[in-house]
Tab-separated table of C-alpha atoms in Angstrom:
chain	number	residue	atom	x	y	z
A	51	MET	CA	0.000	0.000	0.000
A	52	GLN	CA	1.189	3.492	-0.805
A	53	HIS	CA	2.113	5.892	1.975
A	54	ARG	CA	1.990	9.673	1.955
A	55	ARG	CA	3.448	12.345	4.187
A	56	PHE	CA	0.775	13.673	6.565
A	57	GLY	CA	1.739	17.293	6.166
A	58	LYS	CA	3.880	18.957	8.799
A	59	THR	CA	3.410	16.041	11.214
A	60	ASN	CA	5.988	14.271	8.993
A	61	LEU	CA	4.211	10.982	9.692
A	62	HIS	CA	3.920	8.737	6.653
A	63	LEU	CA	0.426	7.264	6.604
A	64	SER	CA	-1.076	4.550	4.445
A	65	VAL	CA	-3.439	6.043	1.865
A	66	PHE	CA	-6.280	4.262	3.634
A	67	SER	CA	-6.842	4.695	7.365
A	68	LEU	CA	-8.872	2.329	9.505
A	69	GLY	CA	-11.829	4.220	10.946
A	70	THR	CA	-13.374	2.443	13.913
A	71	MET	CA	-16.802	4.073	14.314
A	72	ARG	CA	-18.576	0.913	13.153
A	73	PHE	CA	-16.959	-1.458	15.635
A	74	LEU	CA	-20.427	-2.415	16.818
A	75	ALA	CA	-20.389	-6.165	17.366
A	76	ASP	CA	-17.833	-7.062	20.028
A	77	ALA	CA	-14.181	-6.919	20.985
A	78	GLU	CA	-13.329	-10.097	19.074
A	79	ASN	CA	-14.719	-8.736	15.800
A	80	ALA	CA	-12.876	-5.468	16.377
A	81	GLU	CA	-9.572	-7.275	16.941
A	82	GLU	CA	-10.075	-9.380	13.809
A	83	THR	CA	-10.831	-6.256	11.755
A	84	ILE	CA	-7.761	-4.462	13.092
A	85	ALA	CA	-5.577	-7.489	12.370
A	86	LYS	CA	-6.910	-7.695	8.811
A	87	ALA	CA	-6.284	-3.986	8.228
A	88	LEU	CA	-2.696	-4.304	9.410
A	89	SER	CA	-2.125	-7.342	7.211
A	90	LEU	CA	-3.325	-5.317	4.212
A	91	GLY	CA	-0.815	-2.550	4.914
A	92	ILE	CA	-2.846	0.015	6.852
A	93	ASN	CA	-0.668	1.762	9.444
A	94	HIS	CA	-3.082	4.451	10.693
A	95	LEU	CA	-5.872	3.564	13.131
A	96	GLU	CA	-8.390	6.274	13.940
A	97	THR	CA	-10.941	6.285	16.745
A	98	ALA	CA	-12.773	8.792	18.949
A	99	ARG	CA	-14.080	9.282	22.437
A	100	GLY	CA	-17.586	9.438	20.991
A	101	TYR	CA	-17.469	6.152	19.051
A	102	GLY	CA	-19.164	3.885	21.590
A	103	LYS	CA	-16.664	1.270	22.815
A	104	SER	CA	-14.255	1.866	19.943
A	105	GLU	CA	-11.400	3.190	22.105
A	106	GLU	CA	-11.856	0.294	24.523
A	107	TYR	CA	-11.844	-2.287	21.724
A	108	LEU	CA	-8.755	-0.766	20.113
A	109	GLY	CA	-7.059	-0.612	23.496
A	110	GLY	CA	-7.780	-4.298	24.031
A	111	ALA	CA	-6.236	-5.163	20.685
A	112	LEU	CA	-3.152	-3.093	21.478
A	113	LYS	CA	-2.784	-4.708	24.886
A	114	GLY	CA	-3.112	-8.171	23.392
A	115	GLY	CA	-0.295	-7.527	20.944
A	116	LEU	CA	-0.450	-6.846	17.223
A	117	SER	CA	1.558	-8.033	14.237
A	118	VAL	CA	3.014	-4.531	13.832
A	119	PRO	CA	5.190	-2.933	16.533
A	120	ARG	CA	3.876	0.222	18.206
A	121	THR	CA	6.516	2.288	16.429
A	122	GLY	CA	5.074	1.088	13.107
A	123	LEU	CA	1.559	2.220	13.987
A	124	HIS	CA	0.071	5.684	13.994
A	125	ILE	CA	-2.912	6.047	16.293
A	126	THR	CA	-5.362	8.927	16.369
A	127	THR	CA	-8.189	9.556	18.746
A	128	LYS	CA	-10.568	12.474	18.620
A	129	ILE	CA	-12.029	14.420	21.539
A	130	PRO	CA	-14.718	17.095	21.271
A	131	PRO	CA	-13.851	20.734	21.932
A	132	THR	CA	-14.496	21.826	25.504
A	133	ALA	CA	-15.041	25.241	27.025
A	134	ASP	CA	-12.429	24.661	29.737
A	135	ALA	CA	-9.027	23.055	30.082
A	136	ASP	CA	-9.860	20.805	33.046
A	137	THR	CA	-12.477	18.862	31.083
A	138	MET	CA	-10.054	18.335	28.221
A	139	ARG	CA	-7.348	17.160	30.642
A	140	ARG	CA	-9.746	14.541	31.992
A	141	TYR	CA	-10.820	13.477	28.522
A	142	ILE	CA	-7.218	13.010	27.351
A	143	ASP	CA	-6.381	10.919	30.413
A	144	GLU	CA	-9.488	8.765	29.940
A	145	SER	CA	-8.764	8.144	26.257
A	146	LEU	CA	-5.154	7.160	26.928
A	147	GLU	CA	-6.310	4.771	29.654
A	148	ARG	CA	-8.957	3.138	27.447
A	149	LEU	CA	-6.453	2.811	24.608
A	150	ASN	CA	-3.742	1.347	26.851
A	151	LEU	CA	-1.315	3.945	25.506
A	152	ASN	CA	1.167	6.312	27.061
A	153	TYR	CA	1.070	8.612	24.041
A	154	LEU	CA	-1.080	9.417	20.997
A	155	ASP	CA	0.476	9.982	17.602
A	156	CYS	CA	-2.361	12.346	16.790
A	157	LEU	CA	-5.137	14.009	18.753
A	158	GLY	CA	-7.968	15.542	16.777
A	159	ILE	CA	-10.396	18.098	18.147
A	160	HIS	CA	-13.550	16.234	17.171
A	161	GLY	CA	-16.378	18.118	15.516
A	162	LEU	CA	-15.060	21.655	15.350
A	163	ASN	CA	-18.365	22.593	13.774
A	164	THR	CA	-19.513	25.974	15.092
A	165	TRP	CA	-18.179	29.462	15.696
A	166	GLN	CA	-18.518	28.776	19.420
A	167	HIS	CA	-16.292	25.700	19.102
A	168	LEU	CA	-13.732	27.842	17.303
A	169	GLU	CA	-13.909	30.382	20.109
A	170	TRP	CA	-13.268	27.632	22.666
A	171	VAL	CA	-10.071	26.498	20.947
A	172	GLN	CA	-8.778	30.066	20.766
A	173	THR	CA	-9.600	31.052	24.361
A	174	LYS	CA	-6.478	31.392	26.487
A	175	ASP	CA	-7.735	29.100	29.262
A	176	GLY	CA	-9.776	26.836	26.974
A	177	CYS	CA	-9.316	23.262	25.850
A	178	MET	CA	-6.154	23.914	23.824
A	179	GLN	CA	-4.268	24.756	27.009
A	180	ALA	CA	-4.706	21.148	28.124
A	181	VAL	CA	-3.851	19.862	24.637
A	182	GLN	CA	-0.650	21.914	24.535
A	183	GLU	CA	0.312	20.600	27.983
A	184	ALA	CA	-0.101	17.058	26.658
A	185	VAL	CA	2.101	17.907	23.689
A	186	ALA	CA	4.736	19.393	25.996
A	187	ASP	CA	4.915	16.288	28.191
A	188	GLY	CA	4.877	13.843	25.259
A	189	ARG	CA	1.421	12.311	25.707
A	190	VAL	CA	0.325	13.822	22.381
A	191	ARG	CA	2.639	14.125	19.393
A	192	HIS	CA	0.496	16.008	16.848
A	193	VAL	CA	-2.749	17.993	16.955
A	194	GLY	CA	-5.438	18.531	14.334
A	195	PHE	CA	-9.190	18.770	14.030
A	196	SER	CA	-12.107	17.051	12.374
A	197	THR	CA	-15.049	19.020	11.098
A	198	HIS	CA	-18.526	18.864	9.604
A	199	ALA	CA	-18.712	22.664	9.620
A	200	PRO	CA	-19.641	25.131	6.894
A	201	LEU	CA	-16.692	26.057	4.698
A	202	GLU	CA	-16.247	29.483	6.319
A	203	ILE	CA	-15.649	27.921	9.740
A	204	ILE	CA	-13.259	25.325	8.327
A	205	LEU	CA	-11.170	28.024	6.659
A	206	ALA	CA	-11.133	30.063	9.874
A	207	ALA	CA	-10.035	27.030	11.894
A	208	ILE	CA	-7.201	26.287	9.469
A	209	ASN	CA	-6.133	29.923	9.627
A	210	THR	CA	-5.703	29.782	13.420
A	211	ASP	CA	-2.437	27.897	12.722
A	212	LEU	CA	-3.147	25.770	15.812
A	213	PHE	CA	-3.400	22.529	13.853
A	214	GLU	CA	-1.179	20.185	11.862
A	215	PHE	CA	-3.934	18.205	10.110
A	216	VAL	CA	-7.606	18.335	9.208
A	217	ASN	CA	-10.245	15.624	8.728
A	218	LEU	CA	-13.076	16.808	6.497
A	219	HIS	CA	-15.733	15.921	3.929
A	220	TYR	CA	-14.728	16.175	0.278
A	221	TYR	CA	-15.765	13.824	-2.533
A	222	TYR	CA	-16.562	13.773	-6.220
A	223	PHE	CA	-20.223	14.396	-5.375
A	224	PHE	CA	-19.404	17.092	-2.782
A	225	GLN	CA	-16.627	19.500	-3.729
A	226	ARG	CA	-17.727	22.492	-1.654
A	227	ASN	CA	-14.673	22.133	0.604
A	228	ALA	CA	-12.135	22.389	-2.223
A	229	PRO	CA	-10.854	25.771	-0.936
A	230	ALA	CA	-10.184	24.162	2.470
A	231	ILE	CA	-8.177	21.397	0.803
A	232	GLN	CA	-6.059	24.032	-0.926
A	233	LEU	CA	-5.595	26.163	2.185
A	234	ALA	CA	-4.559	23.097	4.183
A	235	ALA	CA	-2.047	22.214	1.478
A	236	ASP	CA	-0.710	25.773	1.481
A	237	LYS	CA	-0.121	25.448	5.225
A	238	ASP	CA	1.434	21.986	4.862
A	239	MET	CA	-1.326	20.307	6.842
A	240	GLY	CA	-2.157	16.634	6.550
A	241	VAL	CA	-5.570	15.950	5.009
A	242	LEU	CA	-7.777	12.981	5.888
A	243	ILE	CA	-11.029	12.523	3.996
A	244	ILE	CA	-13.916	11.383	6.181
A	245	SER	CA	-16.111	8.473	5.050
A	246	PRO	CA	-15.725	8.660	1.257
A	247	ALA	CA	-17.790	5.504	0.731
A	248	ASP	CA	-20.741	6.377	2.972
A	249	LYS	CA	-21.008	10.151	3.275
A	250	GLY	CA	-19.582	10.365	-0.245
A	251	GLY	CA	-22.766	8.854	-1.677
A	252	LYS	CA	-23.475	5.425	-0.120
A	253	LEU	CA	-21.313	4.219	-2.977
A	254	TYR	CA	-21.067	0.681	-1.617
A	255	THR	CA	-24.730	0.239	-2.709
A	256	PRO	CA	-25.030	2.476	-5.777
A	257	PRO	CA	-28.194	2.685	-7.884
A	258	GLN	CA	-28.152	0.964	-11.264
A	259	THR	CA	-28.254	4.307	-13.081
A	260	LEU	CA	-24.993	5.361	-11.473
A	261	LYS	CA	-23.385	1.960	-12.012
A	262	ASP	CA	-24.203	2.119	-15.710
A	263	LEU	CA	-22.746	5.621	-16.025
A	264	CYS	CA	-19.493	4.551	-14.350
A	265	GLN	CA	-18.811	1.400	-16.361
A	266	PRO	CA	-16.342	-0.318	-16.528
A	267	TYR	CA	-15.475	1.009	-13.060
A	268	SER	CA	-17.586	0.995	-9.925
A	269	PRO	CA	-18.805	4.325	-8.513
A	270	LEU	CA	-16.865	3.655	-5.301
A	271	GLU	CA	-13.664	2.932	-7.205
A	272	LEU	CA	-14.028	6.152	-9.187
A	273	ASN	CA	-14.571	8.224	-6.061
A	274	TYR	CA	-11.454	6.722	-4.497
A	275	ARG	CA	-9.515	7.440	-7.689
A	276	PHE	CA	-10.815	11.027	-7.763
A	277	LEU	CA	-9.437	11.509	-4.250
A	278	LEU	CA	-6.194	9.544	-4.483
A	279	SER	CA	-5.202	11.260	-7.725
A	280	ASP	CA	-5.056	14.490	-5.669
A	281	ASN	CA	-1.644	14.606	-3.991
A	282	ARG	CA	-2.862	17.229	-1.508
A	283	ILE	CA	-4.863	14.455	0.166
A	284	THR	CA	-2.954	12.117	2.457
A	285	THR	CA	-5.366	9.375	3.446
A	286	LEU	CA	-8.971	8.186	3.128
A	287	SER	CA	-10.957	6.777	6.006
A	288	VAL	CA	-12.431	3.325	5.509
A	289	GLY	CA	-14.813	2.220	8.257
A	290	PRO	CA	-15.605	-1.495	8.076
A	291	ALA	CA	-17.947	-3.286	10.460
A	292	ASN	CA	-16.027	-6.534	9.898
A	293	PRO	CA	-12.811	-7.738	8.191
A	294	GLU	CA	-14.543	-8.658	4.929
A	295	GLU	CA	-15.583	-5.050	4.297
A	296	LEU	CA	-11.929	-4.071	3.910
A	297	ILE	CA	-11.343	-6.047	0.740
A	298	ASP	CA	-13.114	-4.017	-1.957
A	299	PRO	CA	-11.945	-0.539	-0.863
A	300	LEU	CA	-8.310	-1.538	-0.767
A	301	ARG	CA	-8.275	-2.791	-4.353
A	302	VAL	CA	-7.263	0.743	-5.362
A	303	ALA	CA	-4.734	1.260	-2.566
A	304	ASP	CA	-1.871	1.355	-5.049
A	305	SER	CA	-3.664	3.537	-7.603
A	306	GLY	CA	-2.583	7.007	-6.590
A	307	ASP	CA	-1.357	8.311	-9.926
A	308	ASN	CA	-3.086	10.828	-12.183
A	309	LEU	CA	-6.521	10.108	-13.576
A	310	THR	CA	-6.463	8.218	-16.853
A	311	SER	CA	-8.139	9.542	-19.980
A	312	ALA	CA	-10.807	6.851	-19.556
A	313	GLU	CA	-11.523	7.962	-15.984
A	314	LYS	CA	-11.677	11.615	-17.007
A	315	ALA	CA	-14.138	10.708	-19.740
A	316	ILE	CA	-16.437	9.071	-17.214
A	317	PHE	CA	-16.325	12.118	-14.944
A	318	ASP	CA	-17.168	14.286	-17.972
A	319	ASN	CA	-20.055	11.938	-18.739
A	320	LEU	CA	-21.328	12.213	-15.158
A	321	GLU	CA	-21.263	15.999	-15.375
A	322	ASN	CA	-23.074	15.993	-18.713
A	323	GLN	CA	-25.699	13.618	-17.321
A	324	GLN	CA	-26.408	16.020	-14.469
A	325	LYS	CA	-26.707	18.999	-16.812
A	326	THR	CA	-29.047	17.101	-19.124
A	327	ALA	CA	-31.230	15.562	-16.429
A	328	LEU	CA	-31.617	18.737	-14.381
A	329	ALA	CA	-31.627	21.266	-17.221
A	330	THR	CA	-32.703	24.653	-15.848
A	331	ASP	CA	-33.345	23.203	-12.360
A	332	LYS	CA	-29.680	22.435	-11.649
A	333	CYS	CA	-28.355	24.054	-8.492
A	334	SER	CA	-24.683	24.885	-8.997
A	335	GLN	CA	-23.962	25.126	-5.252
A	336	CYS	CA	-22.925	28.772	-5.143
A	337	TYR	CA	-24.509	29.215	-1.662
A	338	ALA	CA	-25.694	32.738	-2.516
A	339	CYS	CA	-29.198	31.784	-1.302
A	340	LEU	CA	-28.072	31.660	2.321
A	341	PRO	CA	-28.876	32.616	4.982
A	342	CYS	CA	-32.448	31.325	4.951
A	343	PRO	CA	-34.862	32.907	7.475
A	344	GLU	CA	-36.163	29.419	8.317
A	345	ASN	CA	-32.612	28.021	8.628
A	346	ILE	CA	-33.082	25.603	5.737
A	347	ASN	CA	-29.749	24.455	4.350
A	348	ILE	CA	-30.935	25.228	0.831
A	349	PRO	CA	-27.742	24.292	-1.081
A	350	GLU	CA	-27.428	20.924	0.647
A	351	VAL	CA	-31.099	20.094	0.116
A	352	LEU	CA	-30.769	20.968	-3.565
A	353	ARG	CA	-27.496	19.043	-3.877
A	354	LEU	CA	-29.309	15.932	-2.666
A	355	ARG	CA	-32.089	16.658	-5.143
A	356	ASN	CA	-29.514	17.079	-7.935
A	357	LEU	CA	-28.118	13.623	-7.197
A	358	ALA	CA	-31.519	11.974	-6.875
A	359	VAL	CA	-32.735	13.383	-10.199
A	360	ALA	CA	-29.521	12.964	-12.193
A	361	TYR	CA	-28.261	9.612	-10.932
A	362	ASN	CA	-31.225	8.099	-9.076
A	363	MET	CA	-29.251	8.431	-5.818
A	364	LYS	CA	-32.530	8.581	-3.910
A	365	ASP	CA	-31.447	6.159	-1.190
A	366	TYR	CA	-28.439	8.328	-0.359
A	367	GLY	CA	-30.559	11.458	-0.565
A	368	GLN	CA	-33.127	10.094	1.874
A	369	TYR	CA	-30.353	8.950	4.224
A	370	ARG	CA	-28.769	12.385	4.397
A	371	TYR	CA	-32.019	14.358	4.237
A	372	GLY	CA	-33.281	12.381	7.229
A	373	MET	CA	-30.421	13.813	9.279
A	374	PHE	CA	-31.823	17.335	9.100
A	375	GLU	CA	-33.343	18.382	12.450
A	376	ASN	CA	-31.914	15.214	14.043
A	377	ALA	CA	-28.136	15.631	14.179
A	378	GLY	CA	-27.552	19.031	15.787
A	379	HIS	CA	-24.357	20.795	14.747
A	380	TRP	CA	-23.103	17.664	12.972
A	381	PHE	CA	-25.615	18.212	10.155
A	382	PRO	CA	-27.407	21.523	10.746
A	383	GLY	CA	-30.442	22.893	9.026
A	384	MET	CA	-34.184	22.446	8.866
A	385	LYS	CA	-36.065	20.314	6.371
A	386	ALA	CA	-37.326	21.845	3.147
A	387	SER	CA	-40.935	21.557	4.353
A	388	ARG	CA	-40.204	24.532	6.646
A	389	CYS	CA	-40.134	26.843	3.625
A	390	THR	CA	-42.707	29.652	3.969
A	391	GLU	CA	-42.188	30.838	0.380
A	392	CYS	CA	-41.047	34.214	1.704
A	393	GLY	CA	-38.996	34.723	-1.461
A	394	ASP	CA	-35.959	36.028	0.426
A	395	CYS	CA	-33.620	33.711	-1.499
A	396	LEU	CA	-34.999	34.340	-4.985
A	397	PRO	CA	-33.233	37.595	-5.939
A	398	ARG	CA	-29.914	36.209	-4.689
A	399	CYS	CA	-29.935	33.151	-6.957
A	400	PRO	CA	-27.775	33.837	-10.045
A	401	GLU	CA	-29.520	30.987	-11.898
A	402	ASN	CA	-33.022	32.334	-11.215
A	403	LEU	CA	-34.135	28.997	-9.767
A	404	ASP	CA	-37.630	28.698	-8.346
A	405	ILE	CA	-36.150	27.700	-4.999
A	406	PRO	CA	-39.413	27.297	-3.027
A	407	ASP	CA	-40.777	24.972	-5.719
A	408	LEU	CA	-37.541	22.956	-5.824
A	409	LEU	CA	-37.504	22.687	-2.031
A	410	LYS	CA	-41.037	21.319	-2.091
A	411	ASP	CA	-40.062	18.792	-4.762
A	412	ALA	CA	-36.954	17.781	-2.818
A	413	HIS	CA	-38.993	17.177	0.327
A	414	GLU	CA	-41.465	15.013	-1.574
A	415	ARG	CA	-38.646	12.973	-3.106
A	416	LEU	CA	-36.431	12.617	-0.060
A	417	ASN	CA	-38.540	12.764	3.071
A	418	GLY	CA	-38.543	9.400	4.753
A	419	LYS	CA	-37.474	7.946	8.062
A	420	ALA	CA	-35.688	10.363	10.395
A	421	GLY	CA	-31.990	9.664	10.745
A	422	ARG	CA	-29.440	10.204	13.474
A	423	ARG	CA	-25.707	9.965	13.962
A	424	LEU	CA	-24.409	6.504	14.758
A	425	TRP	CA	-23.071	7.805	18.062
A	426	GLY	CA	-25.042	10.607	19.634
């Protein structure tokens, strides 16, 4: 498996990282999944305080002994931002104890999603005081952050210069955060892409329409190639629930070179399909329609509609749309049914879209069972 330098941390990570959020079954399954990942060449294991028993399961595997020495592993855990240093001190100690470690290669501030979170990390006596103490005494080697925030907050967080890496959403079907990728690269920060298979489009179960458009490749393979062909990106998170789910993603682990002409042609075809299918109803994701008086995340709702109409990605659209009003700052915004047709957004749209009508259509297409984060 290829390895890439994780920005200014100077760690060299495998291009796939083992995410552990879906370690749901038991400790034995977790240990088997970790062992399989290591055997396939993964050297970066990533967990979080908020991932159920994930830290405990990983700690058990580390205590039991692995096929790779500790010096050959890079371990990250993530802890949410706190308003005070004492809470962060306690959280760091608890994570190290659960992981059976005396130091972390990387600590990520988990879910730096709001302006208030950003204020907490910049406050003199806030959580970063405890993090910097842990760096000074060797319990933490490198510090970064993960985020589901709007682009403006991500850029502001990167510009604090407090962090050496960033974990964020960026995929072929969601390129809003491209400026954050570039800014991170300019600052020599490591970049980890969160959940490219799941949040990137539920590409492990693609609709037939999308599969046909991507032939002879799979949609998941193409998304991985889109990301790995970008040398600003260090590593992609893969989050299996069991060892078998590691096999398909890692088929492209050595395919980090430039996109081929055939791959570029398919991406061009996907773009043309969207333009044709959506015609004058295509939202180009300029975000000029925000803010919405009813706090509807108009661009994201219309992005999901774009995908459902163009590629029949209705299952993915319903999955993500169901998170609105149910996931707090991890996926903010109200559902499209909250639209009062006030017309506030209409003069700001450069494409002259009938936004209230499109929001109504999106709600009818995508409203289904309410969703929630795996770990609340």
